[in-house]
Amino acid sequence: MAFVFAVTGSAVGLGNIWRFPYIAGENGGGAFVIVYLLCVFVIGVPIMMSEIMLGRRGRRNPITTMQLLGQEEGGGRQWRFVGILGVGSGFLILSFYSVIAGWAIAYVFRNAFGVFIDADPHAVDGIYRVLTGTWWKSLAWHTVFMGMAVFVVARGVERGLERAVRILMPALLILLLMLLAYSLSTGFFSEGARFLLYADFSALTPGGVLVAMGQAFFTLSVGMGAVMAYGAYLPQQTSITGTTLMVAAADTLIALLAGLIIFPIVFANGLDPALGPGLAFETLPLAFGRMPGGIVFGTLFFVLLSFAAWTSAIGIIESAVAWMVERRHLSRVTAASISGAIVWFLGIATVLSFNILAEFKFLKGTLFDNVEYLASNILLPLSGLSITIFAGWVMARISSCEELDAGPGGIYKCWHFLARLVAPAAVILILVEAATGGMISRLFAA
Ligand code: TRP
């Protein structure tokens, strides 16, 4: 159970409440959500199982684990590059994650001071713009958040966190249910729910499918060696399948809840579902400003969101720190400080993307858009692909069977089929389809 809580703590974060609704909104809603759900359970779950399994077998940091298992299974030590790719994507992801988490902390205070009481959408938008549009404010909160994350990792108090997660997750769920009650009261619930759940596949582009897959990796924390680092602590008799399914189910539930809360508020206030990264920050305060007890619940909500982001951020740095401590013989404090400094520095790009460099656009948009796209939609799938190819093709069946065969017979076969064939094929198809602007579906249509 401790492991389930720790992994849930890393999986549930900004990815569920901030990222999922906004990219679902940008990609047209329903059809995107269905593809996302398929990606979570058909690609994400088997890859997550592979990642945890490799972590438990290697019992080291992700880079060393991949190197050792590579040698042990006859694939060569160069498999360590998969670990390196994962840790590298982690740094990139955390660089923007920390900036957004900083905003969440800032919103704790804005709520507590009653700034949102009876505010209209225009006023809420103004508050969001002042925070994100003033580079030093955003940078200051980014610095606070990174400091908090580095502090915990440096002290190595993950055990305390695991206990905290046991209280925080249920509390977050209760607050989400209260928000859901508010959304039901807006009179626009069915419109919001239809947007999120009614599948209009004509709105879905090949690029959208890739974004859905990237989100599946992002939200499950898969493809970064992070759950591999957690797996290193998993007792031998615990079922990897059961654990993974529980985490995936909890994570999906929270993301869908966030969507069901946010979109009715969007429609009730005439906002644009494709608002972008500000979506959660422009809708939820509206709800808190109008519901009874909004100051208390709003403040509590942003505290919990900051905590959820905190537990995730710790999971992201942990794999790099574990590697520096085990292989480079640095102290935890030094390793955490170095990682934190690198991430903080990279994060400046995201901070400036919402103010000074807001007009500096190329490829996918601002610097932030590009970092986010590269890390989530290209690096995570590539490293997830390598992990599943390793687990399904390089690793001997006896080895993986030994780790995964805990459950009833069919489960191992099912995992093996998904991890060896379905997941790699799907990742490759989706990457190629997006890179070529829909070549594969055109071939099929012809
Ligand atoms: N899953 C986290 C979220 O949804 C973010 C995340 C991505 C993460 N990769 C990770 C967290 C690795 C911990 C470890 O917010």
Short mmCIF file of C-alpha atoms and ligand atoms in Angstrom, two decimals:
data_model
loop_
_atom_site.label_atom_id
_atom_site.label_comp_id
_atom_site.label_asym_id
_atom_site.label_seq_id
_atom_site.Cartn_x
_atom_site.Cartn_y
_atom_site.Cartn_z
CA MET A 1 0.00 0.00 0.00
CA ALA A 2 2.86 2.38 0.79
CA PHE A 3 4.14 1.86 -2.73
CA VAL A 4 0.73 2.46 -4.28
CA PHE A 5 0.49 5.73 -2.36
CA ALA A 6 3.99 6.82 -3.29
CA VAL A 7 3.44 6.14 -7.00
CA THR A 8 -0.03 7.71 -6.92
CA GLY A 9 1.57 10.74 -5.29
CA SER A 10 3.96 11.02 -8.21
CA ALA A 11 1.30 10.34 -10.84
CA VAL A 12 -1.37 12.71 -9.58
CA GLY A 13 -0.27 16.27 -10.04
CA LEU A 14 -0.49 19.20 -12.39
CA GLY A 15 -0.79 16.68 -15.21
CA ASN A 16 -4.31 15.79 -14.08
CA ILE A 17 -5.73 19.11 -13.00
CA TRP A 18 -3.83 21.66 -15.08
CA ARG A 19 -2.54 19.86 -18.18
CA PHE A 20 -5.24 17.34 -19.03
CA PRO A 21 -8.16 19.81 -19.23
CA TYR A 22 -6.23 22.39 -21.20
CA ILE A 23 -4.86 20.07 -23.85
CA ALA A 24 -8.21 18.27 -24.11
CA GLY A 25 -9.74 21.71 -24.70
CA GLU A 26 -7.15 22.60 -27.32
CA ASN A 27 -7.67 19.32 -29.14
CA GLY A 28 -11.42 19.37 -29.40
CA GLY A 29 -12.53 17.36 -26.33
CA GLY A 30 -14.37 14.01 -26.62
CA ALA A 31 -12.48 12.19 -29.36
CA PHE A 32 -9.21 13.31 -27.83
CA VAL A 33 -10.28 11.98 -24.43
CA ILE A 34 -11.15 8.56 -25.87
CA VAL A 35 -7.79 8.27 -27.57
CA TYR A 36 -6.15 9.41 -24.34
CA LEU A 37 -7.95 6.71 -22.34
CA LEU A 38 -6.93 4.07 -24.86
CA CYS A 39 -3.34 5.29 -24.67
CA VAL A 40 -3.37 5.14 -20.86
CA PHE A 41 -4.60 1.56 -20.69
CA VAL A 42 -3.14 0.00 -23.84
CA ILE A 43 0.23 1.78 -24.01
CA GLY A 44 0.78 3.46 -20.64
CA VAL A 45 -0.11 0.59 -18.33
CA PRO A 46 2.05 -2.12 -19.97
CA ILE A 47 4.97 0.31 -20.23
CA MET A 48 4.53 1.35 -16.61
CA MET A 49 4.54 -2.31 -15.59
CA SER A 50 7.72 -2.82 -17.60
CA GLU A 51 9.34 0.19 -15.99
CA ILE A 52 8.48 -0.86 -12.44
CA MET A 53 9.60 -4.41 -13.19
CA LEU A 54 12.99 -3.24 -14.51
CA GLY A 55 13.40 -1.02 -11.47
CA ARG A 56 12.70 -3.87 -9.07
CA ARG A 57 15.05 -6.18 -10.89
CA GLY A 58 17.87 -3.65 -11.14
CA ARG A 59 17.39 -2.20 -7.66
CA ARG A 60 19.52 0.85 -8.59
CA ASN A 61 18.99 4.28 -10.06
CA PRO A 62 17.50 4.17 -13.60
CA ILE A 63 20.76 4.75 -15.48
CA THR A 64 22.70 2.05 -13.63
CA THR A 65 19.68 -0.25 -13.69
CA MET A 66 19.42 -0.07 -17.48
CA GLN A 67 23.18 -0.60 -17.80
CA LEU A 68 23.23 -3.61 -15.48
CA LEU A 69 20.12 -5.25 -16.90
CA GLY A 70 21.42 -4.58 -20.42
CA GLN A 71 24.54 -6.57 -19.60
CA GLU A 72 22.67 -9.25 -17.67
CA GLU A 73 20.16 -9.86 -20.44
CA GLY A 74 22.78 -9.82 -23.19
CA GLY A 75 21.74 -6.46 -24.67
CA GLY A 76 24.90 -4.55 -23.73
CA ARG A 77 25.65 -1.73 -21.37
CA GLN A 78 24.62 0.94 -23.85
CA TRP A 79 21.04 0.47 -22.67
CA ARG A 80 22.09 2.97 -20.05
CA PHE A 81 21.30 5.65 -22.62
CA VAL A 82 17.63 4.86 -22.09
CA GLY A 83 18.12 5.84 -18.46
CA ILE A 84 19.99 8.97 -19.51
CA LEU A 85 17.21 9.93 -21.94
CA GLY A 86 14.69 9.48 -19.14
CA VAL A 87 16.61 11.59 -16.65
CA GLY A 88 17.15 14.27 -19.30
CA SER A 89 13.43 14.44 -20.10
CA GLY A 90 12.80 14.69 -16.37
CA PHE A 91 14.89 17.84 -16.14
CA LEU A 92 13.03 19.41 -19.07
CA ILE A 93 9.62 18.48 -17.68
CA LEU A 94 10.42 19.72 -14.22
CA SER A 95 11.66 23.02 -15.65
CA PHE A 96 8.17 24.04 -16.75
CA TYR A 97 6.36 22.00 -14.11
CA SER A 98 7.99 24.05 -11.38
CA VAL A 99 6.90 27.35 -12.94
CA ILE A 100 3.26 26.25 -13.13
CA ALA A 101 3.44 24.82 -9.60
CA GLY A 102 4.76 28.21 -8.52
CA TRP A 103 1.58 29.78 -9.90
CA ALA A 104 -0.46 27.31 -7.86
CA ILE A 105 1.33 28.45 -4.69
CA ALA A 106 0.72 32.08 -5.63
CA TYR A 107 -2.99 31.25 -5.99
CA VAL A 108 -3.07 29.93 -2.42
CA PHE A 109 -2.46 33.49 -1.23
CA ARG A 110 -4.68 35.16 -3.80
CA ASN A 111 -7.53 32.93 -2.62
CA ALA A 112 -6.78 33.39 1.05
CA PHE A 113 -6.93 37.18 0.65
CA GLY A 114 -10.34 36.90 -0.97
CA VAL A 115 -9.19 38.33 -4.29
CA PHE A 116 -11.60 36.11 -6.21
CA ILE A 117 -14.76 36.81 -4.22
CA ASP A 118 -17.50 37.55 -6.75
CA ALA A 119 -14.88 38.25 -9.41
CA ASP A 120 -16.08 38.12 -13.02
CA PRO A 121 -14.18 36.25 -15.75
CA HIS A 122 -12.54 39.49 -16.82
CA ALA A 123 -11.13 40.19 -13.35
CA VAL A 124 -9.92 36.60 -12.94
CA ASP A 125 -8.21 36.83 -16.32
CA GLY A 126 -6.53 40.06 -15.20
CA ILE A 127 -5.17 38.41 -12.04
CA TYR A 128 -3.80 35.52 -14.09
CA ARG A 129 -2.18 37.89 -16.56
CA VAL A 130 -0.55 40.03 -13.91
CA LEU A 131 0.98 36.97 -12.24
CA THR A 132 2.23 35.26 -15.38
CA GLY A 133 2.95 38.45 -17.27
CA THR A 134 5.28 39.88 -14.64
CA TRP A 135 8.50 37.96 -15.08
CA TRP A 136 9.87 38.53 -11.60
CA LYS A 137 6.69 37.39 -9.88
CA SER A 138 6.59 34.17 -11.86
CA LEU A 139 10.33 33.67 -11.34
CA ALA A 140 10.02 34.23 -7.60
CA TRP A 141 7.30 31.56 -7.23
CA HIS A 142 9.27 29.18 -9.46
CA THR A 143 12.23 29.72 -7.12
CA VAL A 144 10.10 29.05 -4.04
CA PHE A 145 8.75 25.81 -5.50
CA MET A 146 12.16 24.52 -6.63
CA GLY A 147 13.52 25.35 -3.20
CA MET A 148 10.79 23.26 -1.58
CA ALA A 149 11.40 20.31 -3.88
CA VAL A 150 15.18 20.41 -3.45
CA PHE A 151 14.77 20.67 0.32
CA VAL A 152 12.81 17.43 0.55
CA VAL A 153 15.01 15.51 -1.86
CA ALA A 154 18.16 16.71 -0.10
CA ARG A 155 16.89 15.48 3.24
CA GLY A 156 15.63 12.23 1.78
CA VAL A 157 12.35 12.36 3.69
CA GLU A 158 10.26 10.56 1.09
CA ARG A 159 8.93 8.36 3.82
CA GLY A 160 7.25 11.28 5.50
CA LEU A 161 5.78 12.28 2.17
CA GLU A 162 4.35 8.89 1.60
CA ARG A 163 2.43 9.34 4.81
CA ALA A 164 1.38 12.81 3.76
CA VAL A 165 0.06 11.48 0.46
CA ARG A 166 -2.29 9.16 2.34
CA ILE A 167 -4.08 12.20 3.73
CA LEU A 168 -3.63 14.58 0.84
CA MET A 169 -5.02 12.37 -1.92
CA PRO A 170 -8.34 11.67 -0.21
CA ALA A 171 -8.58 15.35 0.76
CA LEU A 172 -7.97 16.39 -2.83
CA LEU A 173 -10.65 13.98 -3.96
CA ILE A 174 -13.18 15.43 -1.50
CA LEU A 175 -12.47 18.99 -2.65
CA LEU A 176 -12.83 17.89 -6.27
CA LEU A 177 -16.21 16.39 -5.46
CA MET A 178 -17.28 19.67 -3.88
CA LEU A 179 -16.19 21.50 -6.99
CA LEU A 180 -18.12 18.99 -9.03
CA ALA A 181 -21.22 19.93 -7.03
CA TYR A 182 -20.59 23.56 -7.94
CA SER A 183 -20.20 22.64 -11.61
CA LEU A 184 -23.48 20.75 -11.48
CA SER A 185 -25.12 23.91 -10.13
CA THR A 186 -23.95 26.13 -13.01
CA GLY A 187 -26.66 24.79 -15.30
CA PHE A 188 -24.01 24.08 -17.94
CA PHE A 189 -22.93 20.69 -16.68
CA SER A 190 -24.35 18.71 -19.56
CA GLU A 191 -22.72 21.03 -22.05
CA GLY A 192 -19.35 20.61 -20.32
CA ALA A 193 -19.76 16.87 -20.02
CA ARG A 194 -20.74 16.59 -23.67
CA PHE A 195 -17.65 18.51 -24.71
CA LEU A 196 -15.46 16.17 -22.70
CA LEU A 197 -17.14 12.88 -23.49
CA TYR A 198 -18.95 13.14 -26.80
CA ALA A 199 -16.57 11.87 -29.47
CA ASP A 200 -16.47 13.78 -32.72
CA PHE A 201 -13.62 12.02 -34.48
CA SER A 202 -13.58 14.49 -37.33
CA ALA A 203 -12.09 17.03 -34.90
CA LEU A 204 -9.13 14.79 -34.19
CA THR A 205 -5.86 15.36 -36.07
CA PRO A 206 -2.81 13.04 -36.25
CA GLY A 207 -1.03 15.63 -34.11
CA GLY A 208 -3.85 15.41 -31.57
CA VAL A 209 -3.39 11.66 -31.27
CA LEU A 210 0.29 12.21 -30.51
CA VAL A 211 -0.59 14.80 -27.87
CA ALA A 212 -3.03 12.32 -26.29
CA MET A 213 -0.31 9.70 -26.13
CA GLY A 214 2.17 12.21 -24.70
CA GLN A 215 -0.37 13.08 -22.01
CA ALA A 216 -0.78 9.39 -21.14
CA PHE A 217 2.96 9.15 -20.52
CA PHE A 218 3.07 12.45 -18.69
CA THR A 219 0.22 11.78 -16.32
CA LEU A 220 1.37 8.27 -15.40
CA SER A 221 4.94 9.55 -14.86
CA VAL A 222 6.08 6.94 -17.34
CA GLY A 223 9.09 7.06 -19.65
CA MET A 224 11.41 8.93 -17.33
CA GLY A 225 12.90 6.28 -15.16
CA ALA A 226 10.94 7.80 -12.30
CA VAL A 227 8.70 4.83 -11.60
CA MET A 228 11.79 2.70 -12.24
CA ALA A 229 13.45 4.47 -9.33
CA TYR A 230 10.35 3.76 -7.22
CA GLY A 231 10.29 0.14 -8.36
CA ALA A 232 13.74 -0.32 -6.84
CA TYR A 233 12.05 -0.16 -3.42
CA LEU A 234 9.16 -2.49 -4.21
CA PRO A 235 9.03 -5.73 -2.19
CA GLN A 236 9.43 -8.88 -4.27
CA GLN A 237 6.01 -10.32 -3.43
CA THR A 238 3.95 -7.23 -4.35
CA SER A 239 1.91 -7.55 -7.55
CA ILE A 240 3.14 -5.09 -10.16
CA THR A 241 -0.01 -5.55 -12.24
CA GLY A 242 -2.38 -4.79 -9.39
CA THR A 243 -0.38 -1.77 -8.29
CA THR A 244 -0.15 -0.32 -11.78
CA LEU A 245 -3.85 -0.75 -12.48
CA MET A 246 -4.77 0.92 -9.21
CA VAL A 247 -2.52 3.89 -9.87
CA ALA A 248 -3.74 4.24 -13.46
CA ALA A 249 -7.37 4.09 -12.36
CA ALA A 250 -6.93 6.69 -9.60
CA ASP A 251 -4.99 8.96 -11.91
CA THR A 252 -7.58 8.73 -14.69
CA LEU A 253 -10.44 9.34 -12.29
CA ILE A 254 -8.87 12.56 -11.02
CA ALA A 255 -8.14 13.84 -14.53
CA LEU A 256 -11.72 13.16 -15.70
CA LEU A 257 -13.10 14.82 -12.57
CA ALA A 258 -10.97 17.90 -13.24
CA GLY A 259 -12.34 18.02 -16.78
CA LEU A 260 -15.94 17.60 -15.60
CA ILE A 261 -15.42 20.49 -13.19
CA ILE A 262 -13.63 22.87 -15.50
CA PHE A 263 -15.63 22.67 -18.75
CA PRO A 264 -19.06 23.49 -17.30
CA ILE A 265 -17.46 26.60 -15.75
CA VAL A 266 -15.94 27.41 -19.15
CA PHE A 267 -19.33 27.31 -20.87
CA ALA A 268 -21.23 29.00 -18.06
CA ASN A 269 -18.91 31.99 -18.33
CA GLY A 270 -18.56 32.15 -22.08
CA LEU A 271 -14.87 31.25 -21.91
CA ASP A 272 -12.95 29.47 -24.65
CA PRO A 273 -12.24 25.76 -23.98
CA ALA A 274 -9.04 26.17 -26.00
CA LEU A 275 -7.78 28.88 -23.64
CA GLY A 276 -4.45 27.10 -23.18
CA PRO A 277 -2.23 26.78 -20.10
CA GLY A 278 -4.26 29.33 -18.13
CA LEU A 279 -7.46 27.26 -18.28
CA ALA A 280 -7.48 25.87 -14.72
CA PHE A 281 -6.26 29.19 -13.32
CA GLU A 282 -9.07 31.11 -15.00
CA THR A 283 -11.96 28.75 -14.27
CA LEU A 284 -11.49 27.33 -10.77
CA PRO A 285 -11.16 30.75 -9.05
CA LEU A 286 -14.50 31.70 -10.60
CA ALA A 287 -16.07 28.75 -8.82
CA PHE A 288 -14.39 29.57 -5.52
CA GLY A 289 -15.39 33.20 -5.81
CA ARG A 290 -19.06 32.25 -6.00
CA MET A 291 -19.51 29.21 -3.81
CA PRO A 292 -20.23 29.50 -0.09
CA GLY A 293 -17.05 29.11 1.93
CA GLY A 294 -15.04 29.76 -1.22
CA ILE A 295 -12.14 31.42 0.59
CA VAL A 296 -11.56 28.37 2.77
CA PHE A 297 -12.13 25.75 0.08
CA GLY A 298 -10.28 27.68 -2.60
CA THR A 299 -7.27 28.18 -0.40
CA LEU A 300 -7.33 24.55 0.66
CA PHE A 301 -7.66 23.45 -2.96
CA PHE A 302 -4.60 25.36 -4.12
CA VAL A 303 -2.66 24.13 -1.08
CA LEU A 304 -3.52 20.57 -2.09
CA LEU A 305 -2.69 21.23 -5.73
CA SER A 306 0.69 22.64 -4.70
CA PHE A 307 1.26 19.57 -2.55
CA ALA A 308 0.31 17.25 -5.39
CA ALA A 309 2.77 19.10 -7.61
CA TRP A 310 5.37 18.90 -4.88
CA THR A 311 5.15 15.12 -4.50
CA SER A 312 5.39 14.80 -8.28
CA ALA A 313 8.38 17.10 -8.54
CA ILE A 314 10.20 15.11 -5.89
CA GLY A 315 9.64 11.97 -7.95
CA ILE A 316 11.07 13.67 -11.00
CA ILE A 317 14.33 14.80 -9.39
CA GLU A 318 14.79 11.61 -7.39
CA SER A 319 16.08 9.53 -10.31
CA ALA A 320 18.79 12.05 -11.20
CA VAL A 321 19.76 12.45 -7.56
CA ALA A 322 19.87 8.69 -6.98
CA TRP A 323 22.24 8.38 -9.93
CA MET A 324 24.54 11.17 -8.74
CA VAL A 325 24.65 9.72 -5.24
CA GLU A 326 25.24 6.11 -6.28
CA ARG A 327 27.65 6.64 -9.15
CA ARG A 328 29.25 10.00 -8.63
CA HIS A 329 29.40 9.63 -4.86
CA LEU A 330 27.98 13.06 -4.20
CA SER A 331 26.10 13.74 -1.01
CA ARG A 332 22.30 13.96 -1.31
CA VAL A 333 22.47 17.65 -0.50
CA THR A 334 24.98 18.39 -3.26
CA ALA A 335 23.19 16.19 -5.79
CA ALA A 336 19.80 17.75 -5.04
CA SER A 337 21.24 21.26 -5.17
CA ILE A 338 22.95 20.68 -8.51
CA SER A 339 19.81 19.15 -10.05
CA GLY A 340 17.68 21.93 -8.60
CA ALA A 341 19.99 24.61 -9.97
CA ILE A 342 19.91 23.10 -13.47
CA VAL A 343 16.11 22.82 -13.44
CA TRP A 344 15.72 26.34 -12.03
CA PHE A 345 17.90 27.73 -14.79
CA LEU A 346 16.02 25.84 -17.54
CA GLY A 347 12.76 27.06 -16.01
CA ILE A 348 13.63 30.67 -16.86
CA ALA A 349 12.69 29.85 -20.47
CA THR A 350 9.14 29.02 -19.34
CA VAL A 351 8.90 32.04 -17.04
CA LEU A 352 9.80 34.40 -19.90
CA SER A 353 7.47 32.68 -22.38
CA PHE A 354 4.52 34.36 -20.68
CA ASN A 355 5.92 37.87 -20.67
CA ILE A 356 9.13 39.23 -22.25
CA LEU A 357 9.40 36.41 -24.81
CA ALA A 358 5.65 35.89 -25.32
CA GLU A 359 5.88 37.02 -28.94
CA PHE A 360 8.96 34.94 -29.67
CA LYS A 361 7.34 32.01 -31.47
CA PHE A 362 8.62 29.17 -33.64
CA LEU A 363 7.50 25.61 -34.49
CA LYS A 364 4.90 24.87 -31.78
CA GLY A 365 4.67 28.38 -30.33
CA THR A 366 6.57 29.97 -27.46
CA LEU A 367 9.67 28.52 -25.85
CA PHE A 368 7.41 26.96 -23.21
CA ASP A 369 5.19 25.35 -25.85
CA ASN A 370 8.25 23.87 -27.53
CA VAL A 371 9.87 22.56 -24.35
CA GLU A 372 6.58 21.02 -23.26
CA TYR A 373 5.96 19.49 -26.69
CA LEU A 374 9.46 18.10 -27.07
CA ALA A 375 9.57 16.56 -23.61
CA SER A 376 6.05 15.12 -23.42
CA ASN A 377 5.28 14.20 -26.99
CA ILE A 378 8.68 13.14 -28.31
CA LEU A 379 11.12 12.30 -25.51
CA LEU A 380 8.70 10.45 -23.22
CA PRO A 381 7.31 8.25 -26.02
CA LEU A 382 10.83 7.49 -27.28
CA SER A 383 12.12 6.47 -23.91
CA GLY A 384 8.90 4.57 -23.14
CA LEU A 385 9.34 2.77 -26.46
CA SER A 386 12.90 1.80 -25.58
CA ILE A 387 11.80 0.55 -22.17
CA THR A 388 9.05 -1.64 -23.56
CA ILE A 389 11.29 -2.98 -26.32
CA PHE A 390 13.84 -3.89 -23.70
CA ALA A 391 11.27 -5.56 -21.45
CA GLY A 392 9.50 -7.35 -24.29
CA TRP A 393 12.31 -8.31 -26.66
CA VAL A 394 15.72 -8.10 -24.99
CA MET A 395 14.82 -9.41 -21.58
CA ALA A 396 14.48 -13.17 -21.39
CA ARG A 397 10.96 -14.45 -20.80
CA ILE A 398 12.06 -16.28 -17.69
CA SER A 399 13.29 -13.04 -16.16
CA SER A 400 10.15 -11.02 -16.84
CA CYS A 401 7.94 -13.98 -15.90
CA GLU A 402 9.73 -14.24 -12.58
CA GLU A 403 8.89 -10.61 -11.83
CA LEU A 404 5.35 -10.45 -13.17
CA ASP A 405 3.89 -13.88 -12.77
CA ALA A 406 2.46 -13.14 -9.34
CA GLY A 407 -1.12 -12.97 -10.60
CA PRO A 408 -3.33 -15.51 -12.33
CA GLY A 409 -1.89 -17.08 -15.47
CA GLY A 410 -3.44 -14.97 -18.20
CA ILE A 411 -2.08 -11.70 -16.86
CA TYR A 412 1.51 -12.37 -17.79
CA LYS A 413 0.54 -13.38 -21.33
CA CYS A 414 -1.57 -10.30 -21.66
CA TRP A 415 1.25 -8.03 -20.48
CA HIS A 416 3.75 -9.77 -22.74
CA PHE A 417 1.53 -9.32 -25.78
CA LEU A 418 0.89 -5.65 -25.01
CA ALA A 419 4.45 -4.77 -24.03
CA ARG A 420 6.11 -6.71 -26.84
CA LEU A 421 3.81 -5.96 -29.75
CA VAL A 422 0.91 -3.62 -29.19
CA ALA A 423 2.59 -0.82 -27.22
CA PRO A 424 5.74 -0.53 -29.38
CA ALA A 425 3.71 -0.71 -32.59
CA ALA A 426 1.27 1.91 -31.37
CA VAL A 427 3.99 4.30 -30.23
CA ILE A 428 5.82 3.97 -33.56
CA LEU A 429 2.63 4.35 -35.62
CA ILE A 430 1.52 7.42 -33.69
CA LEU A 431 4.95 9.06 -33.93
CA VAL A 432 5.22 8.39 -37.67
CA GLU A 433 1.63 9.45 -38.30
CA ALA A 434 2.18 12.77 -36.53
CA ALA A 435 5.59 13.38 -38.12
CA THR A 436 4.24 12.82 -41.62
CA GLY A 437 1.00 14.71 -41.05
CA GLY A 438 -1.27 11.67 -41.39
CA MET A 439 0.48 9.53 -44.00
CA ILE A 440 -0.65 6.22 -42.50
CA SER A 441 -4.34 7.04 -42.38
CA ARG A 442 -4.13 8.35 -45.94
CA LEU A 443 -2.60 5.05 -47.04
CA PHE A 444 -5.48 3.23 -45.42
CA ALA A 445 -8.05 5.53 -46.97
CA ALA A 446 -6.58 4.99 -50.45
N1 TRP B 1 2.62 12.58 -13.50
C1 TRP B 1 2.88 13.88 -13.01
C2 TRP B 1 1.59 14.69 -13.16
O1 TRP B 1 0.64 14.23 -13.70
C3 TRP B 1 4.01 14.57 -13.71
C4 TRP B 1 5.17 13.71 -13.99
C5 TRP B 1 5.64 13.39 -15.19
C6 TRP B 1 5.97 13.04 -13.05
N2 TRP B 1 6.71 12.55 -15.07
C7 TRP B 1 6.93 12.34 -13.77
C8 TRP B 1 5.96 12.95 -11.69
C9 TRP B 1 7.88 11.55 -13.13
C10 TRP B 1 6.90 12.16 -11.05
C11 TRP B 1 7.84 11.47 -11.77
O2 TRP B 1 1.52 15.81 -12.75
#
